[in-house]
Coordinates of C-alpha atoms and ligand atoms in Angstrom, one line a residue:
X1 CA 24.7 108.0 57.4
X2 CA 26.9 105.8 55.4
X3 CA 27.0 102.1 56.5
X4 CA 29.6 101.2 59.1
X5 CA 30.5 97.6 58.7
X6 CA 32.9 95.3 60.4
X7 CA 36.4 96.7 59.8
X8 CA 38.1 93.6 61.2
X9 CA 37.5 91.1 58.6
X10 CA 35.2 90.2 55.8
X11 CA 32.7 88.5 58.1
X12 CA 29.2 89.9 58.6
X13 CA 26.5 87.2 58.6
X14 CA 24.2 89.5 60.5
X15 CA 23.8 91.5 57.3
X16 CA 22.8 88.4 55.4
X17 CA 19.1 87.7 55.6
X18 CA 19.7 84.0 54.7
X19 CA 22.3 83.4 57.4
X20 CA 21.1 81.0 60.1
X21 CA 21.7 82.2 63.7
X22 CA 23.8 79.8 65.7
X23 CA 22.8 80.9 69.2
X24 CA 19.4 82.4 69.8
X25 CA 18.0 84.0 73.0
X26 CA 14.3 84.1 72.4
X27 CA 12.4 86.4 74.8
X28 CA 14.4 85.1 77.7
X29 CA 13.6 86.2 81.2
X30 CA 15.4 85.2 84.3
X31 CA 14.1 86.0 87.8
X32 CA 15.7 85.4 91.1
X33 CA 12.8 85.5 93.5
X34 CA 11.0 88.6 92.5
X35 CA 14.1 90.3 91.1
X36 CA 14.3 90.3 87.3
X37 CA 17.9 89.9 86.2
X38 CA 17.1 89.4 82.5
X39 CA 14.0 90.9 81.1
X40 CA 12.4 89.4 78.0
X41 CA 15.7 89.6 76.1
X42 CA 16.2 88.4 72.5
X43 CA 19.5 88.3 70.6
X44 CA 21.2 86.1 68.0
X45 CA 24.8 85.1 67.6
X46 CA 26.4 83.6 64.5
X47 CA 28.8 80.7 64.1
X48 CA 32.4 81.8 64.3
X49 CA 31.4 85.2 65.7
X50 CA 33.3 86.9 68.5
X51 CA 30.4 88.3 70.4
X52 CA 30.7 90.6 73.5
X53 CA 28.1 91.2 76.2
X54 CA 29.0 94.6 77.6
X55 CA 27.4 96.3 80.5
X56 CA 27.9 97.7 84.0
X57 CA 28.1 95.4 87.0
X58 CA 24.9 93.7 87.8
X59 CA 23.3 94.3 84.4
X60 CA 22.7 90.6 83.9
X61 CA 25.5 89.7 81.5
X62 CA 26.9 86.8 83.5
X63 CA 23.5 85.4 84.0
X64 CA 23.1 85.3 80.2
X65 CA 26.3 83.4 80.0
X66 CA 25.4 81.0 82.8
X67 CA 22.1 80.2 81.1
X68 CA 23.9 79.4 77.9
X69 CA 26.3 77.2 79.7
X70 CA 23.4 75.4 81.5
X71 CA 24.2 76.5 85.1
X72 CA 20.9 78.4 85.2
X73 CA 17.6 77.8 83.3
X74 CA 15.5 80.7 82.0
X75 CA 12.3 81.5 83.9
X76 CA 10.7 82.1 80.6
X77 CA 11.7 82.1 76.9
X78 CA 14.0 79.8 75.0
X79 CA 17.7 79.5 74.3
X80 CA 18.5 77.6 71.0
X81 CA 21.9 76.4 69.8
X82 CA 22.1 75.4 66.2
X83 CA 18.3 75.1 66.2
X84 CA 18.1 72.9 69.3
X85 CA 16.3 74.1 72.4
X86 CA 18.8 73.8 75.3
X87 CA 16.2 73.5 78.1
X88 CA 16.9 70.6 80.3
X89 CA 20.2 69.8 78.7
X90 CA 22.9 69.6 81.5
X91 CA 26.0 71.7 81.1
X92 CA 28.3 68.8 80.3
X93 CA 26.1 67.7 77.4
X94 CA 26.1 71.1 75.8
X95 CA 28.8 71.8 73.1
X96 CA 29.8 74.8 75.2
X97 CA 32.6 75.4 77.5
X98 CA 33.0 78.2 80.0
X99 CA 36.2 79.9 81.1
X100 CA 35.8 81.5 84.5
X101 CA 37.3 84.7 85.7
X102 CA 39.2 82.9 88.4
X103 CA 40.5 80.4 85.9
X104 CA 40.1 77.6 88.6
X105 CA 43.3 75.8 87.6
X106 CA 44.2 72.7 89.7
X107 CA 47.1 73.9 91.8
X108 CA 48.7 70.5 92.4
X109 CA 48.8 69.6 88.7
X110 CA 51.3 70.6 86.1
X111 CA 50.3 72.8 83.2
X112 CA 50.1 69.8 80.8
X113 CA 48.0 67.9 83.3
X114 CA 45.7 70.8 83.8
X115 CA 45.1 70.9 80.0
X116 CA 44.7 67.2 79.7
X117 CA 42.3 66.8 82.6
X118 CA 39.0 67.1 80.7
X119 CA 40.3 64.9 77.9
X120 CA 41.3 62.1 80.4
X121 CA 37.8 62.4 82.0
X122 CA 36.3 61.8 78.6
X123 CA 38.4 58.7 78.1
X124 CA 40.4 59.9 75.2
X125 CA 43.2 57.5 74.3
X126 CA 46.6 58.5 75.7
X127 CA 48.5 59.2 72.5
X128 CA 45.7 61.4 71.3
X129 CA 45.7 63.3 74.6
X130 CA 49.4 63.9 74.3
X131 CA 49.0 65.2 70.8
X132 CA 46.2 67.5 71.7
X133 CA 48.0 68.8 74.8
X134 CA 51.1 69.5 72.6
X135 CA 48.9 71.3 70.1
X136 CA 47.3 73.4 72.8
X137 CA 50.6 74.3 74.4
X138 CA 51.8 75.5 71.0
X139 CA 48.7 77.5 70.4
X140 CA 49.1 79.4 73.7
X141 CA 52.9 79.5 73.4
X142 CA 53.5 77.7 76.6
X143 CA 55.5 74.7 75.3
X144 CA 58.4 75.4 77.7
X145 CA 56.1 75.6 80.7
X146 CA 54.5 72.2 80.4
X147 CA 56.0 70.8 83.6
X148 CA 55.4 73.8 85.8
X149 CA 52.6 74.2 88.3
X150 CA 50.3 77.2 88.3
X151 CA 52.0 78.9 91.2
X152 CA 55.2 79.0 89.1
X153 CA 53.6 81.0 86.4
X154 CA 52.7 84.7 85.9
X155 CA 49.1 85.8 85.8
X156 CA 49.2 86.1 82.0
X157 CA 50.6 82.6 81.7
X158 CA 48.0 81.2 84.0
X159 CA 45.3 82.9 81.9
X160 CA 46.7 81.1 78.9
X161 CA 46.7 77.7 80.6
X162 CA 43.0 78.2 81.5
X163 CA 42.3 79.2 77.9
X164 CA 44.2 76.1 76.5
X165 CA 42.3 73.9 79.0
X166 CA 38.9 75.3 78.0
X167 CA 39.5 74.8 74.2
X168 CA 41.3 71.5 74.5
X169 CA 38.0 69.6 74.2
X170 CA 37.2 71.6 71.1
X171 CA 33.8 73.0 72.2
X172 CA 31.8 74.7 69.5
X173 CA 31.2 77.7 71.7
X174 CA 33.6 79.1 74.3
X175 CA 32.1 81.4 76.9
X176 CA 34.5 83.7 78.6
X177 CA 33.5 85.6 81.8
X178 CA 35.8 88.6 82.2
X179 CA 38.7 86.5 80.7
X180 CA 41.3 89.2 81.2
X181 CA 40.1 90.6 84.5
X182 CA 43.1 89.5 86.5
X183 CA 45.7 90.9 84.1
X184 CA 47.3 94.4 84.2
X185 CA 46.6 96.9 81.5
X186 CA 49.5 96.2 79.2
X187 CA 49.2 92.4 79.4
X188 CA 45.5 92.7 78.8
X189 CA 46.0 94.5 75.6
X190 CA 48.5 91.9 74.3
X191 CA 46.2 89.1 75.4
X192 CA 43.3 90.6 73.6
X193 CA 45.1 90.2 70.3
X194 CA 46.1 86.6 71.3
X195 CA 42.5 85.8 72.0
X196 CA 41.4 87.1 68.7
X197 CA 44.0 85.1 66.9
X198 CA 43.1 82.0 68.8
X199 CA 39.4 82.4 68.0
X200 CA 40.1 82.8 64.3
X201 CA 42.6 80.0 64.1
X202 CA 40.2 77.5 65.8
X203 CA 37.1 78.8 64.1
X204 CA 35.2 78.8 67.3
X205 CA 32.3 81.0 68.4
X206 CA 33.3 83.1 71.4
X207 CA 30.8 84.8 73.7
X208 CA 32.7 87.1 76.1
X209 CA 31.3 89.0 79.1
X210 CA 33.1 92.2 79.9
X211 CA 32.4 95.6 81.6
X212 CA 35.4 97.1 79.8
X213 CA 34.3 98.9 76.7
X214 CA 37.7 99.1 75.1
X215 CA 38.1 95.4 75.5
X216 CA 34.8 94.8 73.8
X217 CA 35.6 97.3 71.0
X218 CA 39.0 95.7 70.4
X219 CA 38.0 92.1 70.3
X220 CA 34.4 91.7 69.2
X221 CA 32.7 91.4 65.8
X222 CA 29.6 92.6 67.5
X223 CA 28.7 94.0 70.9
X224 CA 25.4 93.7 72.8
X225 CA 25.1 96.6 75.2
X226 CA 23.1 95.4 78.2
X227 CA 21.4 97.5 80.8
X228 CA 19.2 96.2 83.6
X229 CA 18.6 92.9 81.9
X230 CA 17.7 94.4 78.6
X231 CA 19.5 94.8 75.3
X232 CA 20.1 98.5 74.4
X233 CA 21.8 97.9 71.1
X234 CA 23.6 95.1 69.2
X235 CA 26.0 96.3 66.6
X236 CA 29.6 96.3 65.4
X237 CA 32.1 98.3 67.4
X238 CA 32.2 101.0 64.7
X239 CA 28.4 101.3 64.6
X240 CA 28.2 101.4 68.4
X241 CA 30.7 104.2 68.4
X242 CA 29.7 106.2 65.4
X243 CA 26.0 105.5 65.3
X244 CA 24.8 104.9 68.8
X245 CA 21.0 104.2 68.9
X246 CA 20.3 106.0 72.1
X247 CA 21.7 108.5 74.6
X248 CA 22.5 105.6 76.9
X249 CA 24.7 103.8 74.4
X250 CA 26.4 107.1 73.3
X251 CA 27.2 107.9 76.9
X252 CA 28.3 104.4 77.8
X253 CA 30.8 103.8 75.0
X254 CA 33.6 106.3 74.8
X255 CA 33.5 110.0 75.5
X256 CA 30.8 112.1 74.0
X257 CA 29.4 115.7 74.0
X258 CA 25.7 116.0 74.1
X259 CA 23.6 119.1 73.2
X260 CA 19.9 119.1 74.0
X261 CA 17.8 120.9 71.4
X262 CA 14.8 121.0 69.1
X263 CA 14.8 120.3 65.4
X264 CA 14.2 123.7 63.9
X265 CA 14.1 122.7 60.3
X266 CA 14.6 119.3 58.8
X267 CA 14.4 117.5 55.5
X268 CA 15.7 114.0 54.5
X269 CA 18.2 113.6 57.3
X270 CA 19.5 117.2 57.1
X271 CA 18.5 119.4 59.9
X272 CA 19.1 122.5 62.0
X273 CA 18.9 122.0 65.7
X274 CA 18.1 124.9 68.0
X275 CA 20.3 124.1 71.0
X276 CA 19.3 127.3 72.9
X277 CA 21.4 130.4 73.8
X278 CA 21.7 131.3 70.2
X279 CA 23.5 128.0 69.3
X280 CA 22.3 126.4 66.1
X281 CA 23.8 123.1 65.0
X282 CA 23.5 121.9 61.4
X283 CA 23.7 118.2 60.9
X284 CA 23.4 115.7 58.1
X285 CA 22.7 112.8 60.4
X286 CA 19.2 113.7 61.6
X287 CA 17.6 110.5 60.5
X288 CA 13.8 110.7 60.7
X289 CA 13.6 113.3 63.4
X290 CA 10.8 115.7 62.5
X291 CA 10.7 119.5 62.9
X292 CA 9.8 120.4 66.5
X293 CA 11.1 117.1 67.9
X294 CA 13.2 117.3 71.1
X295 CA 16.5 115.6 70.3
X296 CA 20.0 115.2 71.6
X297 CA 22.9 115.9 69.3
X298 CA 25.9 113.7 70.2
X299 CA 29.4 114.3 69.0
X300 CA 32.7 112.6 69.8
X301 CA 35.6 114.8 71.1
X302 CA 37.9 113.9 68.3
X303 CA 35.4 115.2 65.7
X304 CA 35.6 118.7 67.3
X305 CA 38.3 121.1 66.3
X306 CA 39.5 123.9 68.7
X307 CA 41.0 127.0 67.3
X308 CA 41.8 130.5 68.4
X309 CA 39.9 132.1 65.6
X310 CA 36.7 131.2 63.9
X311 CA 37.6 128.8 61.0
X312 CA 36.6 130.3 57.6
X313 CA 33.6 128.5 56.1
X314 CA 32.8 126.4 59.2
X315 CA 29.2 125.3 59.1
X316 CA 29.2 124.7 62.9
X317 CA 31.4 127.0 65.1
X318 CA 30.7 128.0 68.6
X319 CA 32.7 130.4 70.8
X320 CA 33.8 129.8 74.3
X321 CA 36.8 129.9 76.6
X322 CA 39.5 127.3 77.2
X323 CA 38.8 125.9 80.6
X324 CA 41.2 123.0 80.9
X325 CA 43.9 121.3 78.8
X326 CA 45.2 117.8 79.4
X327 CA 48.3 116.8 77.5
X328 CA 48.3 113.0 77.2
X329 CA 51.3 112.5 74.9
X330 CA 49.7 111.1 71.9
X331 CA 46.8 113.6 72.1
X332 CA 45.7 116.7 73.9
X333 CA 42.2 117.0 75.4
X334 CA 40.7 120.5 75.6
X335 CA 37.7 121.5 77.7
X336 CA 36.1 124.6 76.3
X337 CA 33.4 126.3 78.3
X338 CA 30.9 127.8 75.9
X339 CA 29.3 131.1 76.7
X340 CA 26.1 129.3 77.9
X341 CA 28.2 127.4 80.4
X342 CA 28.2 124.0 78.7
X343 CA 31.7 122.4 78.7
X344 CA 32.7 120.8 75.4
X345 CA 35.4 118.2 75.3
X346 CA 37.6 118.2 72.2
X347 CA 40.7 116.0 71.5
X348 CA 43.5 116.5 69.0
X349 CA 46.1 114.0 67.9
X350 CA 49.6 115.3 68.5
X351 CA 50.8 114.3 65.0
X352 CA 53.5 117.0 65.0
X353 CA 55.7 118.0 67.9
X354 CA 54.8 121.6 67.7
X355 CA 51.3 122.9 67.7
X356 CA 50.6 125.6 65.1
X357 CA 47.8 127.2 67.0
X358 CA 48.8 127.0 70.7
X359 CA 46.0 127.7 73.1
X360 CA 46.2 128.1 76.9
X361 CA 43.9 128.3 79.8
X362 CA 41.3 131.1 79.7
X363 CA 42.0 131.9 76.0
X364 CA 39.0 132.6 73.9
X365 CA 38.5 129.7 71.5
X366 CA 36.2 128.3 68.8
X367 CA 35.0 124.8 68.7
X368 CA 33.9 123.7 65.2
X369 CA 32.8 120.6 63.5
X370 CA 31.5 119.3 60.2
X371 CA 27.8 118.7 59.5
X372 CA 28.4 115.0 59.2
X373 CA 30.4 114.7 62.4
X374 CA 27.7 114.0 65.0
X375 CA 24.4 112.1 65.3
X376 CA 20.9 113.0 66.3
X377 CA 19.4 110.8 69.0
X378 CA 15.7 110.7 69.8
X379 CA 15.8 108.1 72.5
Ligands
LIG1 P1 29.1 91.6 87.2 O1 29.9 92.3 86.1 O2 29.2 92.4 88.5 O3 29.4 90.2 87.3 P2 26.7 91.0 85.8 O4 26.2 92.0 84.8 O5 27.4 89.8 85.3 O6 27.6 91.8 86.8 P3 24.9 89.1 86.9 O7 25.9 88.3 87.7 O8 24.3 88.6 85.7 O9 25.5 90.6 86.6 O10 23.7 89.5 87.9 C1 22.6 90.3 87.5 C2 21.7 90.6 88.7 O11 21.1 89.4 89.2 C3 22.5 91.2 89.9 O12 21.7 92.2 90.5 C4 22.7 90.0 90.8 O13 22.7 90.4 92.2 C5 21.5 89.1 90.6 N1 21.7 87.7 90.7 C6 22.6 87.0 90.0 N2 22.6 85.7 90.5 C7 21.7 85.6 91.5 C8 21.2 84.6 92.3 N3 21.7 83.3 92.2 N4 20.3 84.9 93.2 C9 19.8 86.1 93.3 N5 20.2 87.2 92.6 C10 21.2 86.9 91.7

């Protein structure tokens, strides 16, 4: 498979063997009583990276963030920041700030006083505070709301005040726990881009916890997928999507079709998979899977074409029946039931207003895909 790099910007220190990690979780375990929330986990984060911890509720991602902030200590293992072991260093002495899901704004204080609060506590001289607050208000586009109190703001505006407050002290690392959790879908999407701009403009390292895969995919340079306190994969959004390392990751991020089978014949990444019921899948992404190995072939819906006739020259084409069609405006999703009963999901962008090959429920149809369109998973 061709390499899938970061598409966002020319920033990929994880590919540079000489790059020094900025944050290191080194065999970290966290137990609460006899419950293991984080299990011997290691990962590295680079300076100026936008790093996402993605996982289902209860997987341990907030615990990781809290240990980095200093609200919890690891039961075993070390956390290093810029080479320094953080054990025993209290939260307020770490170059790290945390923005909580609830924002925790002071309700009786104006926006500008909320932003200035930490600076005052640090004894920063007044003119400097005023300048910094003005800069922060500009950054989050809230200049005209400086004198308002939190209850006079919308949810999105409150979120921006919290953000301004948490970066006002210029921490080196900002930790964000579900930062957009309280916003509706449209505002979330807008705010995702604002967050990315802010992170780039300030040159900070962001570690964000989210259970929302789209959010992680949109914002992060790299994503760590966490399950039951363990790292399943750390990779760029494109790699996580196009080259998932396991069935778990393939199923967790985006929609996917999976075929269980056995490698019938394989050489240097190219293989035929016997998926049973007369279905043979030819793939160029078999990796090291050896002949006879039990594997899962995973393929994304948008890489599957649906047509009423067998496409000429298709390497992979399987016949079935249209079982369900969902028209979503920008795209149409087809569910095709193969003759062995498996339902395949295929999606087509509606680039033109009129479909050349209209299909309806119960029509016979072919699903086809290229030999480089899916991946072979052995875990
Ligand atoms: P969510 O998205 O729901 O916040 P999470 O992935 O952030 O989930 P954590 O908050 O890290 O999950 O919690 C991981 C596990 O550890 C959960 O099962 C939780 O119940 C448990 N846990 C967290 N904090 C404590 C605590 N102080 N005492 C006991 N158990 C805890």
